[in-house]
Short mmCIF file of C-alpha atoms and ligand atoms in Angstrom, two decimals:
data_model
loop_
_atom_site.label_atom_id
_atom_site.label_comp_id
_atom_site.label_asym_id
_atom_site.label_seq_id
_atom_site.Cartn_x
_atom_site.Cartn_y
_atom_site.Cartn_z
CA MET A 112 -10.89 3.17 -13.55
CA THR A 113 -13.64 4.79 -11.53
CA SER A 114 -14.94 8.27 -10.97
CA ILE A 115 -16.40 7.68 -7.53
CA PRO A 116 -14.08 9.57 -5.32
CA ALA A 117 -15.33 8.00 -2.21
CA LEU A 118 -13.42 4.45 -3.66
CA SER A 119 -9.67 5.84 -4.04
CA ALA A 120 -9.75 8.16 -0.42
CA LEU A 121 -8.56 6.04 2.39
CA TYR A 122 -9.53 7.91 5.86
CA THR A 123 -8.27 7.19 9.34
CA ALA A 124 -10.96 5.71 12.00
CA ALA A 125 -11.05 9.25 13.71
CA GLN A 126 -12.08 10.75 10.34
CA ALA A 127 -14.16 7.63 9.29
CA ARG A 128 -16.36 8.44 12.10
CA ALA A 129 -16.45 11.96 11.22
CA LEU A 130 -17.93 11.22 8.21
CA ASP A 131 -20.68 7.94 9.73
CA ARG A 132 -21.62 11.17 12.18
CA ASP A 133 -22.02 13.76 9.12
CA ALA A 134 -24.49 11.15 6.99
CA ALA A 135 -26.99 12.63 9.39
CA ARG A 136 -26.89 16.06 7.96
CA PHE A 137 -28.25 14.10 4.69
CA GLY A 138 -30.73 12.53 5.70
CA VAL A 139 -28.84 9.10 7.22
CA GLY A 140 -28.35 8.51 10.50
CA SER A 141 -26.84 5.40 12.53
CA HIS A 142 -29.71 3.38 13.19
CA ASP A 143 -30.25 3.85 9.37
CA LEU A 144 -26.20 3.69 8.38
CA MET A 145 -26.18 0.67 10.15
CA GLN A 146 -29.40 -1.35 8.68
CA ARG A 147 -27.40 -0.68 5.30
CA ALA A 148 -24.35 -1.57 6.31
CA GLY A 149 -26.03 -5.04 7.36
CA TRP A 150 -28.34 -5.30 3.94
CA ALA A 151 -25.17 -4.74 1.71
CA ALA A 152 -22.52 -7.32 3.61
CA PHE A 153 -25.77 -9.65 3.28
CA ALA A 154 -25.62 -9.00 -0.49
CA ALA A 155 -22.10 -9.13 -0.89
CA LEU A 156 -22.47 -12.60 1.04
CA ARG A 157 -25.00 -13.74 -1.13
CA ARG A 158 -22.73 -12.77 -4.32
CA ARG A 159 -19.52 -14.23 -3.17
CA TRP A 160 -21.75 -17.31 -1.64
CA PRO A 161 -24.81 -18.43 -3.06
CA GLU A 162 -24.81 -21.90 -2.34
CA ALA A 163 -24.14 -20.72 1.66
CA VAL A 164 -26.78 -21.78 3.58
CA ARG A 165 -25.61 -21.98 6.83
CA ILE A 166 -23.85 -19.39 8.40
CA GLY A 167 -21.87 -18.41 11.60
CA VAL A 168 -22.30 -14.86 13.00
CA LEU A 169 -19.49 -13.58 15.78
CA CYS A 170 -20.36 -10.27 16.78
CA GLY A 171 -18.63 -8.04 18.86
CA PRO A 172 -19.27 -5.94 21.45
CA GLY A 173 -19.83 -2.37 19.81
CA ASN A 174 -21.18 -1.16 16.22
CA ASN A 175 -18.88 -3.73 14.52
CA GLY A 176 -21.03 -6.60 16.32
CA GLY A 177 -24.24 -4.52 15.47
CA ASP A 178 -23.82 -4.78 11.89
CA GLY A 179 -23.27 -8.33 12.23
CA PHE A 180 -26.96 -8.63 14.26
CA VAL A 181 -28.15 -7.01 11.44
CA LEU A 182 -27.20 -9.31 8.89
CA ALA A 183 -27.92 -12.61 11.40
CA ARG A 184 -31.71 -11.58 11.24
CA LEU A 185 -31.47 -11.03 6.92
CA ALA A 186 -30.08 -14.13 6.93
CA LEU A 187 -32.87 -15.69 9.26
CA GLU A 188 -35.57 -14.13 7.31
CA ALA A 189 -34.07 -15.02 3.75
CA GLY A 190 -34.67 -19.29 5.34
CA MET A 191 -30.41 -19.48 6.02
CA ALA A 192 -29.41 -21.67 9.40
CA VAL A 193 -27.69 -19.26 11.23
CA ARG A 194 -25.74 -19.33 13.94
CA VAL A 195 -24.49 -16.20 16.54
CA LEU A 196 -22.23 -15.80 18.83
CA ALA A 197 -21.62 -12.69 20.49
CA PRO A 198 -20.71 -12.21 24.47
CA ALA A 199 -23.08 -11.50 27.20
CA SER A 200 -22.89 -8.11 28.10
CA PRO A 201 -25.19 -6.47 26.26
CA ALA A 202 -24.60 -4.25 23.07
CA ARG A 203 -25.62 -0.34 23.67
CA GLY A 204 -27.43 2.05 21.40
CA ASP A 205 -27.97 1.13 17.60
CA ALA A 206 -26.45 -2.31 18.27
CA ALA A 207 -28.40 -3.13 20.96
CA GLN A 208 -31.59 -2.44 19.05
CA ALA A 209 -29.94 -4.52 16.28
CA ARG A 210 -29.49 -7.16 18.78
CA ALA A 211 -33.28 -7.09 19.83
CA ALA A 212 -34.76 -7.36 16.46
CA LEU A 213 -32.90 -10.02 15.71
CA LEU A 214 -34.06 -11.76 18.91
CA GLU A 215 -37.49 -10.43 18.05
CA ALA A 216 -37.13 -11.93 14.19
CA GLY A 217 -36.54 -15.92 15.84
CA GLY A 218 -32.88 -15.73 16.42
CA ARG A 219 -30.79 -16.96 19.17
CA ILE A 220 -27.98 -15.41 20.43
CA GLU A 221 -24.95 -17.99 21.91
CA PRO A 222 -22.18 -17.23 23.68
CA TRP A 223 -18.43 -16.71 22.85
CA SER A 224 -16.89 -20.16 22.78
CA GLU A 225 -14.07 -21.46 21.71
CA ALA A 226 -15.39 -24.27 19.75
CA LEU A 227 -17.17 -22.87 16.54
CA PRO A 228 -20.59 -23.55 15.21
CA PRO A 229 -20.22 -25.61 11.66
CA ALA A 230 -21.30 -23.29 8.44
CA ASP A 231 -20.20 -22.49 5.25
CA VAL A 232 -19.45 -19.42 5.60
CA TYR A 233 -18.62 -17.25 9.02
CA VAL A 234 -19.50 -13.36 8.87
CA ASP A 235 -16.42 -11.31 11.15
CA ALA A 236 -18.36 -8.92 13.09
CA LEU A 237 -16.04 -8.57 16.57
CA TYR A 238 -14.50 -5.36 16.06
CA GLY A 239 -13.93 -2.76 13.31
CA ILE A 240 -12.47 0.62 13.57
CA GLY A 241 -13.27 0.69 17.69
CA LEU A 242 -10.24 -1.58 18.21
CA ASP A 243 -8.32 -0.08 20.72
CA ARG A 244 -5.98 -3.12 21.85
CA ALA A 245 -5.10 -7.16 21.24
CA PRO A 246 -7.67 -8.87 21.03
CA GLU A 247 -7.24 -11.28 23.82
CA GLY A 248 -8.92 -14.38 25.84
CA GLU A 249 -12.23 -15.25 24.18
CA ALA A 250 -12.37 -13.58 21.62
CA ALA A 251 -8.83 -13.89 20.66
CA ALA A 252 -9.38 -17.72 21.04
CA LEU A 253 -12.93 -17.20 18.43
CA ILE A 254 -9.92 -15.61 16.05
CA GLU A 255 -8.01 -18.96 15.86
CA ALA A 256 -10.64 -20.89 15.60
CA LEU A 257 -11.62 -19.17 12.83
CA ASN A 258 -8.10 -19.01 10.86
CA ALA A 259 -7.96 -22.24 12.01
CA GLY A 260 -11.16 -23.45 9.95
CA GLY A 261 -11.43 -24.34 6.71
CA ALA A 262 -14.56 -22.48 5.96
CA PRO A 263 -14.21 -18.94 4.62
CA VAL A 264 -14.71 -15.79 6.54
CA LEU A 265 -16.56 -12.49 5.48
CA ALA A 266 -14.77 -9.45 7.44
CA LEU A 267 -17.40 -6.49 8.30
CA ASP A 268 -15.46 -3.29 7.02
CA VAL A 269 -12.50 -4.09 8.77
CA PRO A 270 -10.99 -7.85 9.50
CA SER A 271 -11.19 -8.26 13.34
CA GLY A 272 -7.47 -7.47 14.75
CA LEU A 273 -5.95 -5.64 12.09
CA ASP A 274 -5.61 -1.98 13.14
CA ALA A 275 -7.39 0.40 10.72
CA ASP A 276 -5.03 3.22 10.48
CA SER A 277 -1.87 1.35 10.88
CA GLY A 278 -2.86 -1.85 8.89
CA HIS A 279 -0.61 -3.56 11.85
CA ALA A 280 -2.01 -6.55 13.95
CA PRO A 281 -1.24 -6.28 17.51
CA GLY A 282 -2.05 -9.67 17.81
CA ALA A 283 -4.57 -12.65 16.79
CA ALA A 284 -6.14 -11.22 13.52
CA VAL A 285 -9.08 -12.61 11.50
CA ARG A 286 -7.50 -13.79 7.88
CA ALA A 287 -10.92 -13.13 5.89
CA ALA A 288 -11.39 -15.05 2.54
CA ALA A 289 -13.09 -10.70 1.59
CA THR A 290 -13.90 -7.33 3.46
CA VAL A 291 -16.86 -5.32 3.32
CA GLY A 292 -15.50 -1.74 3.91
CA PHE A 293 -18.30 0.35 4.89
CA VAL A 294 -18.67 4.01 4.15
CA ALA A 295 -14.99 4.71 3.37
CA TRP A 296 -12.27 2.88 2.91
CA LYS A 297 -9.61 2.85 6.24
CA ARG A 298 -6.48 3.78 5.26
CA GLY A 299 -5.28 0.20 7.33
CA LEU A 300 -6.62 -2.15 4.62
CA PHE A 301 -4.27 -1.32 1.63
CA THR A 302 -0.92 -1.72 3.76
CA GLY A 303 1.44 -3.56 6.11
CA GLN A 304 -0.29 -6.79 7.45
CA ALA A 305 -3.27 -5.75 6.38
CA ALA A 306 -2.78 -8.03 2.40
CA ASP A 307 -2.52 -11.04 4.53
CA HIS A 308 -6.20 -10.57 6.24
CA CYS A 309 -8.22 -8.73 4.25
CA GLY A 310 -8.63 -10.64 1.25
CA ALA A 311 -10.60 -9.47 -1.56
CA LEU A 312 -11.85 -6.05 -0.79
CA GLU A 313 -15.44 -4.08 -1.61
CA LEU A 314 -16.48 -0.84 -0.21
CA ALA A 315 -20.41 -0.28 0.48
CA THR A 316 -20.52 3.76 0.13
CA LEU A 317 -24.17 2.50 1.59
CA ASP A 318 -26.07 5.40 -1.15
CA LEU A 319 -24.36 8.35 0.90
CA PRO A 320 -24.27 11.28 -1.63
CA ASP A 321 -20.80 12.66 -3.35
CA ALA A 322 -21.38 15.78 -0.97
CA LEU A 323 -20.80 14.03 2.38
CA TYR A 324 -17.20 12.56 0.97
CA ALA A 325 -16.40 16.39 -0.67
CA ALA A 326 -16.97 17.86 3.18
CA HIS A 327 -13.98 15.13 5.07
CA ALA A 328 -10.95 16.02 3.62
CA PRO A 329 -9.07 11.81 3.16
CA ASP A 330 -6.28 11.08 4.79
CA ALA A 331 -4.36 9.15 1.98
CA ARG A 332 -5.36 8.43 -1.63
CA LEU A 333 -5.49 4.86 -3.38
CA LEU A 334 -2.66 5.01 -6.52
CA THR A 335 -4.43 4.81 -9.70
CA ALA A 336 -3.37 3.80 -12.97
CA GLU A 337 -2.11 6.33 -14.90
CA ALA A 338 -1.39 6.75 -18.76
CA LEU A 339 1.44 8.16 -20.40
CA PRO A 340 0.84 11.25 -22.91
CA PRO A 341 1.82 9.70 -26.18
CA ARG A 342 4.89 11.26 -27.83
CA ALA A 343 5.49 14.14 -30.45
CA ARG A 344 6.30 12.46 -33.81
CA GLY A 345 9.53 14.68 -33.78
CA GLY A 346 10.55 13.99 -30.16
CA HIS A 347 14.54 13.14 -30.07
CA LYS A 348 16.71 11.17 -27.24
CA GLY A 349 17.40 14.84 -26.18
CA ASP A 350 14.27 15.42 -25.30
CA TYR A 351 13.75 12.39 -23.04
CA GLY A 352 16.22 12.92 -20.58
CA ARG A 353 19.99 11.50 -19.53
CA VAL A 354 20.01 9.49 -16.07
CA LEU A 355 23.22 8.72 -14.40
CA VAL A 356 22.62 5.95 -12.10
CA ILE A 357 26.37 5.80 -9.59
CA GLY A 358 26.47 2.47 -8.01
CA GLY A 359 28.22 -0.73 -9.05
CA ASP A 360 31.12 -1.53 -6.02
CA HIS A 361 33.08 -4.50 -6.43
CA GLY A 362 30.86 -7.99 -7.07
CA MET A 363 27.12 -5.62 -7.12
CA GLY A 364 27.51 -4.27 -10.97
CA GLY A 365 24.08 -6.06 -11.65
CA ALA A 366 22.31 -3.58 -9.29
CA ALA A 367 23.44 -0.71 -11.38
CA ARG A 368 22.38 -2.18 -14.58
CA LEU A 369 19.45 -3.35 -13.54
CA ALA A 370 18.34 0.17 -12.48
CA GLY A 371 20.02 2.04 -16.18
CA GLU A 372 18.28 -1.09 -17.73
CA ALA A 373 14.69 -0.12 -16.34
CA ALA A 374 15.24 3.52 -16.49
CA LEU A 375 15.84 2.68 -20.52
CA ARG A 376 12.80 0.65 -20.65
CA VAL A 377 10.91 3.68 -19.36
CA GLY A 378 12.05 5.92 -22.16
CA ALA A 379 14.71 7.69 -20.71
CA GLY A 380 16.42 8.70 -23.67
CA LEU A 381 20.55 7.55 -22.68
CA VAL A 382 21.41 6.20 -19.69
CA GLU A 383 24.73 6.07 -18.42
CA ILE A 384 26.35 4.37 -15.21
CA ALA A 385 29.18 5.44 -13.40
CA THR A 386 30.37 2.04 -11.64
CA ARG A 387 34.14 0.46 -11.05
CA ALA A 388 36.10 -0.43 -14.44
CA GLU A 389 35.59 -4.34 -13.75
CA HIS A 390 31.69 -3.97 -14.69
CA VAL A 391 31.86 -1.89 -17.82
CA ALA A 392 32.63 -4.82 -20.37
CA PRO A 393 29.55 -7.22 -18.47
CA ILE A 394 27.39 -4.46 -18.67
CA LEU A 395 28.25 -3.70 -21.78
CA ALA A 396 27.90 -7.13 -23.58
CA ALA A 397 24.42 -7.44 -21.90
CA ARG A 398 23.17 -4.24 -22.78
CA PRO A 399 25.09 -2.17 -25.68
CA GLU A 400 22.30 0.78 -25.08
CA LEU A 401 23.70 1.39 -22.01
CA MET A 402 26.59 4.10 -21.50
CA PRO A 403 28.95 2.61 -18.22
CA ARG A 404 32.21 4.49 -17.17
CA ALA A 405 34.87 3.87 -15.39
CA VAL A 406 34.82 6.46 -12.55
CA ASP A 407 37.44 6.01 -9.70
CA GLY A 408 36.57 8.24 -7.47
CA PRO A 409 34.71 12.25 -7.45
CA GLN A 410 36.70 14.15 -10.37
CA ALA A 411 35.86 11.32 -12.84
CA LEU A 412 32.60 11.62 -11.79
CA GLN A 413 31.48 15.74 -12.25
CA ALA A 414 31.78 15.37 -15.99
CA ALA A 415 29.23 12.67 -16.03
CA CYS A 416 26.66 14.42 -13.68
CA GLU A 417 26.93 17.89 -15.59
CA ARG A 418 25.60 15.85 -18.44
CA ALA A 419 22.75 14.35 -16.68
CA ASP A 420 19.03 15.42 -16.03
CA VAL A 421 19.01 13.31 -12.88
CA ILE A 422 21.20 10.66 -11.02
CA ALA A 423 20.03 7.61 -9.46
CA LEU A 424 22.30 7.04 -6.62
CA GLY A 425 23.00 4.03 -4.41
CA PRO A 426 22.21 0.74 -6.32
CA GLY A 427 25.12 -1.57 -5.10
CA LEU A 428 27.11 1.93 -4.21
CA GLY A 429 28.87 0.22 -0.95
CA GLN A 430 29.20 2.27 1.92
CA GLY A 431 33.32 1.96 1.45
CA ALA A 432 35.52 4.95 0.51
CA TRP A 433 34.55 4.43 -2.86
CA GLY A 434 30.78 4.63 -2.61
CA HIS A 435 31.02 7.69 0.23
CA ALA A 436 33.23 9.76 -2.07
CA LEU A 437 30.71 8.91 -5.08
CA TRP A 438 27.77 10.00 -2.80
CA LEU A 439 29.16 13.06 -1.42
CA THR A 440 29.71 14.32 -4.75
CA ALA A 441 26.38 13.64 -6.11
CA LEU A 442 24.67 15.46 -2.94
CA LEU A 443 26.94 18.12 -2.73
CA ASP A 444 28.37 19.11 -6.09
CA ALA A 445 26.08 17.55 -8.54
CA GLN A 446 23.04 19.93 -7.73
CA ARG A 447 20.51 17.55 -10.21
CA PRO A 448 17.37 15.87 -9.52
CA LEU A 449 17.98 13.22 -7.27
CA VAL A 450 16.82 9.14 -6.48
CA LEU A 451 18.60 7.96 -3.95
CA ASP A 452 18.22 4.43 -2.98
CA ALA A 453 19.81 1.42 -1.04
CA ASP A 454 23.15 2.62 0.07
CA ALA A 455 22.69 5.96 -1.10
CA LEU A 456 19.92 5.57 1.88
CA ASN A 457 22.05 3.74 4.58
CA LEU A 458 24.77 6.70 3.68
CA LEU A 459 22.62 9.48 4.45
CA ALA A 460 21.68 7.35 7.97
CA ARG A 461 25.59 7.12 9.31
CA GLU A 462 25.85 10.72 7.97
CA PRO A 463 22.96 12.64 8.15
CA ARG A 464 22.58 15.79 6.04
CA ALA A 465 20.07 17.92 4.38
CA LEU A 466 19.04 17.01 0.96
CA ARG A 467 19.36 20.38 -1.73
CA ASP A 468 18.39 19.32 -4.65
CA ALA A 469 14.56 17.94 -5.13
CA ALA A 470 14.82 13.94 -4.17
CA VAL A 471 12.82 11.28 -4.13
CA LEU A 472 14.60 8.47 -1.40
CA THR A 473 13.09 4.77 -1.62
CA PRO A 474 13.84 3.05 1.51
CA HIS A 475 12.67 -0.53 2.58
CA PRO A 476 11.22 -0.97 6.12
CA GLY A 477 15.24 -0.80 7.56
CA GLU A 478 16.27 1.16 5.73
CA ALA A 479 14.06 3.61 6.88
CA ALA A 480 14.18 2.59 10.32
CA ARG A 481 18.30 3.25 10.27
CA LEU A 482 16.97 6.67 8.92
CA LEU A 483 14.68 7.06 11.68
CA GLY A 484 17.00 5.92 14.19
CA CYS A 485 14.25 3.07 15.12
CA GLU A 486 13.82 -0.67 15.25
CA VAL A 487 11.72 -2.01 11.70
CA ALA A 488 9.35 -3.09 13.84
CA ALA A 489 8.29 0.69 14.83
CA VAL A 490 8.63 1.51 11.32
CA GLN A 491 6.05 -1.74 10.34
CA ARG A 492 3.32 -0.51 13.46
CA ASP A 493 3.10 3.29 11.85
CA ARG A 494 3.90 2.80 8.40
CA TYR A 495 2.06 6.06 7.35
CA ALA A 496 4.19 7.66 10.13
CA ALA A 497 7.04 6.87 9.53
CA ALA A 498 6.85 8.55 5.64
CA ARG A 499 5.74 11.14 6.48
CA THR A 500 8.21 11.99 9.61
CA LEU A 501 11.20 10.21 6.85
CA ALA A 502 9.96 13.07 4.03
CA GLN A 503 9.74 16.35 6.48
CA ARG A 504 13.00 15.73 7.92
CA TYR A 505 14.46 15.40 4.34
CA ALA A 506 12.17 17.67 2.45
CA ALA A 507 11.66 15.20 -0.22
CA VAL A 508 9.39 12.76 -1.79
CA VAL A 509 9.44 9.38 0.26
CA VAL A 510 8.90 6.20 -0.92
CA LEU A 511 8.48 3.63 1.43
CA LYS A 512 8.36 0.06 0.34
CA GLY A 513 6.93 -2.79 1.32
CA ALA A 514 3.47 -5.11 0.76
CA GLY A 515 1.56 -1.36 0.13
CA THR A 516 3.68 0.77 -0.81
CA LEU A 517 3.67 4.29 0.52
CA VAL A 518 4.83 7.39 -1.19
CA ALA A 519 4.80 10.75 1.48
CA SER A 520 5.39 14.04 0.11
CA PRO A 521 6.83 16.72 2.50
CA SER A 522 3.90 18.18 3.10
CA GLY A 523 2.57 15.64 4.04
CA ASP A 524 0.21 13.71 1.11
CA VAL A 525 0.41 10.20 1.26
CA ALA A 526 -0.51 8.40 -2.13
CA VAL A 527 -0.80 4.28 -1.32
CA CYS A 528 0.12 1.33 -3.84
CA ARG A 529 -2.48 -1.33 -3.73
CA TRP A 530 -0.82 -3.40 -6.82
CA GLY A 531 2.09 -5.84 -6.60
CA ASN A 532 2.64 -9.17 -5.08
CA PRO A 533 5.04 -11.35 -2.99
CA GLY A 534 6.63 -12.49 -6.44
CA MET A 535 8.43 -8.82 -5.73
CA ALA A 536 10.46 -9.79 -2.90
CA SER A 537 13.23 -10.10 -4.36
CA GLY A 538 16.71 -9.22 -5.28
CA GLY A 539 17.29 -6.51 -7.51
CA MET A 540 12.97 -5.11 -7.51
CA GLY A 541 14.15 -2.51 -5.85
CA ASP A 542 17.30 -1.37 -8.33
CA VAL A 543 14.32 -1.65 -10.93
CA LEU A 544 12.04 0.87 -8.70
CA THR A 545 15.09 3.72 -8.37
CA GLY A 546 15.64 3.72 -12.33
CA VAL A 547 11.92 3.53 -13.35
CA ILE A 548 11.12 6.91 -11.31
CA ALA A 549 14.18 8.27 -12.71
CA ALA A 550 13.38 7.48 -16.10
CA LEU A 551 10.51 9.23 -15.56
CA MET A 552 11.67 12.39 -13.61
CA ALA A 553 14.55 12.29 -16.80
CA GLN A 554 11.40 12.91 -19.07
CA GLY A 555 10.20 16.24 -17.17
CA GLN A 556 7.83 15.01 -14.17
CA ALA A 557 8.60 16.21 -10.96
CA PRO A 558 9.43 14.10 -8.06
CA TRP A 559 5.85 13.68 -6.63
CA PRO A 560 4.10 12.36 -9.65
CA ALA A 561 7.09 10.52 -10.75
CA ALA A 562 7.31 8.59 -7.47
CA CYS A 563 3.71 8.11 -7.52
CA LEU A 564 3.64 7.42 -11.13
CA GLY A 565 6.95 4.68 -11.01
CA VAL A 566 5.77 2.81 -7.60
CA GLY A 567 2.58 2.26 -9.57
CA LEU A 568 3.90 1.00 -12.70
CA HIS A 569 6.52 -0.53 -11.04
CA ALA A 570 4.23 -2.82 -8.96
CA ARG A 571 1.23 -3.41 -12.00
CA ALA A 572 4.23 -4.17 -14.04
CA GLY A 573 5.01 -7.28 -11.02
CA ASP A 574 1.81 -8.63 -11.43
CA LEU A 575 1.92 -8.81 -15.61
CA ALA A 576 5.42 -10.48 -14.18
CA ALA A 577 3.71 -12.87 -11.99
CA ALA A 578 1.13 -14.15 -13.84
CA ALA A 579 3.50 -17.03 -14.43
CA GLY A 580 3.95 -17.49 -10.69
CA GLU A 581 5.41 -15.49 -8.04
CA ARG A 582 7.86 -18.06 -7.09
CA GLY A 583 11.16 -17.31 -8.82
CA LEU A 584 9.99 -14.24 -9.92
CA LEU A 585 12.75 -11.85 -11.49
CA ALA A 586 13.69 -8.06 -11.43
CA SER A 587 14.39 -7.94 -14.89
CA ASP A 588 11.20 -10.47 -15.86
CA LEU A 589 9.50 -6.37 -15.78
CA PHE A 590 11.28 -5.11 -17.94
CA ALA A 591 8.92 -6.50 -20.71
CA PRO A 592 5.27 -5.42 -18.49
CA LEU A 593 6.89 -2.08 -18.01
CA ARG A 594 7.28 -1.25 -22.05
CA ALA A 595 4.00 -2.69 -22.27
CA LEU A 596 2.61 -0.35 -20.01
CA VAL A 597 4.23 2.52 -20.38
CA ASN A 598 2.75 2.10 -24.36
CA GLY A 599 -1.10 1.97 -22.78
CA GLN A 600 -1.24 -1.38 -22.66
CA PRO A 601 -3.96 -2.17 -19.96
CA HIS A 602 -3.58 -3.62 -17.07
CA GLU A 603 -7.02 -5.30 -15.96
N1 NAX B 1242 -20.97 5.12 13.65
C1 NAX B 1242 -21.70 4.62 12.47
O1 NAX B 1242 -22.69 5.22 12.32
C2 NAX B 1242 -22.05 3.44 11.59
C3 NAX B 1242 -20.92 2.08 12.26
N2 NAX B 1242 -20.59 0.76 11.75
C4 NAX B 1242 -19.40 0.09 12.00
O2 NAX B 1242 -18.89 0.39 13.52
C5 NAX B 1242 -17.99 -0.11 13.78
C6 NAX B 1242 -17.26 1.16 14.77
O3 NAX B 1242 -18.00 0.55 15.88
P1 NAX B 1242 -17.79 0.92 17.21
O4 NAX B 1242 -17.43 1.76 17.50
O5 NAX B 1242 -18.57 1.03 18.17
O6 NAX B 1242 -16.46 0.18 17.33
P2 NAX B 1242 -16.48 -1.44 17.33
O7 NAX B 1242 -17.47 -2.02 17.19
O8 NAX B 1242 -15.14 -1.52 16.35
O9 NAX B 1242 -15.70 -2.19 18.74
C7 NAX B 1242 -15.66 -1.11 19.67
C8 NAX B 1242 -15.84 -2.56 20.81
O10 NAX B 1242 -14.49 -3.35 20.99
C9 NAX B 1242 -14.06 -2.73 22.55
N3 NAX B 1242 -12.79 -3.66 21.89
C10 NAX B 1242 -11.73 -2.82 21.12
N4 NAX B 1242 -10.88 -3.04 21.20
C11 NAX B 1242 -10.87 -4.04 21.78
C12 NAX B 1242 -10.24 -6.08 22.37
N5 NAX B 1242 -9.36 -5.89 22.00
N6 NAX B 1242 -10.40 -6.45 23.34
C13 NAX B 1242 -12.21 -6.21 23.79
N7 NAX B 1242 -12.41 -5.44 23.85
C14 NAX B 1242 -12.27 -4.37 22.24
C15 NAX B 1242 -14.10 -1.58 22.53
O11 NAX B 1242 -14.03 -0.99 23.82
C16 NAX B 1242 -15.61 -0.95 22.29
O12 NAX B 1242 -16.66 -1.67 23.37
C17 NAX B 1242 -17.54 0.30 12.02
O13 NAX B 1242 -15.99 -0.41 12.13
C18 NAX B 1242 -18.42 -0.41 11.54
O14 NAX B 1242 -18.36 -2.01 11.16
C19 NAX B 1242 -21.74 1.01 10.37
O15 NAX B 1242 -22.63 0.40 11.36
C20 NAX B 1242 -21.51 1.65 9.38
C21 NAX B 1242 -21.85 3.00 10.31
K1 K B 1243 -15.29 -7.27 11.39
#
């Protein structure tokens, strides 16, 4: 873990521009910044590919291209075979100076073309935070050629074609082996399609002082790995809360059981499951520590709600009359903190209503789209906006799942999860997350810290479990690593 605040702060492109400009106040002007960026990127290239001697540098029309020109000059001066491709129209300002310096040092610049020169490593300096539309024409063809070629790509600041704000690629986008960010992390590098494009991420803060970052509040933050405090020696099960999971309509008992068992593994004192009668015996047989109860309607649910400290509503709930009646009871009468998932969210989309009690909503993009009344693609085009809008609309903490899960608070705070893997795209993973967050709330955490901690634990447990392979990863494989993590076993 690091104590450098810049490493967990995430900025929009506009905020990053303001930071760049403000660096001058600390004696680092834009020309100097570009030189430092080029140096840092060249150092990263040498560190990552020490054997590389042929470097292909693709420069765009703006300052991202300028960073590329600086790197190309340094590579040339280091004796490497450097081929630089740049558009015919000359760059302006600092980038023009960097270009002139490259030519002065004996470099040659070739026009963009679809044919890439042979190289051990390519440097992508086409577009950075200035991307304002999908790449087209020669730039798009170059990107496709880079992605089709076998050599690794080092992207400067942002993989070209990826939107630095949203992590959405509107068209062709570079698939880099590594990306070196400059000055500050751009928030789009950590969610949506970013994971397929960035490769290994590293940040070069270019020796800018902490005071600069302190003067610029970020838009969002990366989740950090938090440890849970040790338990008091005299604790008893009543101290760790009682979770009530409501769900498991006909044929969907597994979802409720997974949520319940996850809650136990994360330390909830007691876990009850209000479910269909046919699920009671199988749940008891498989996990006798759970307390499943047959609930045929709202009346039977009341007493369980009164006993509970937190309600996890939705795993396998269905949207039929049974699920709807329990949903209404939990929402209107229970007066308990809630975690809403799956069909509880689908019912909320069908029948929008204000939530009376403290709540965490955990939609995947499809559920978020239903709640917002838009297409899934619109959610994915701007996940930050979708999460914030939902959090504000429901005055609740919202966990927008998917690669780069976001946690948003009603006041606009956003935390981003950089852990997790595609092995976790399998049935039941969401149910486990619901149980984890509910268990943390049952142990006394407020919705925001519980959601942040829960999302991080769940994703890190997924990464530990994926050590045996991403394909075939089961939701229940997370139980053992979850238990290890809540007891302080280090992840990295
Ligand atoms: N401003 C500064 O002080 C620093 C800037 N740096 C670099 O500068 C970058 C930002 O530079 P710019 O603002 O010049 O932006 P970019 O270099 O990212 O690109 C902007 C240029 O590309 C054009 N463009 C964008 N999308 C296009 C598309 N799809 N098709 C065709 N043309 C397109 C724009 O119209 C503009 O001319 C950063 O990402 C970073 O790499 C670094 O050198 C560090 C310091
Ligand atoms: K780039």
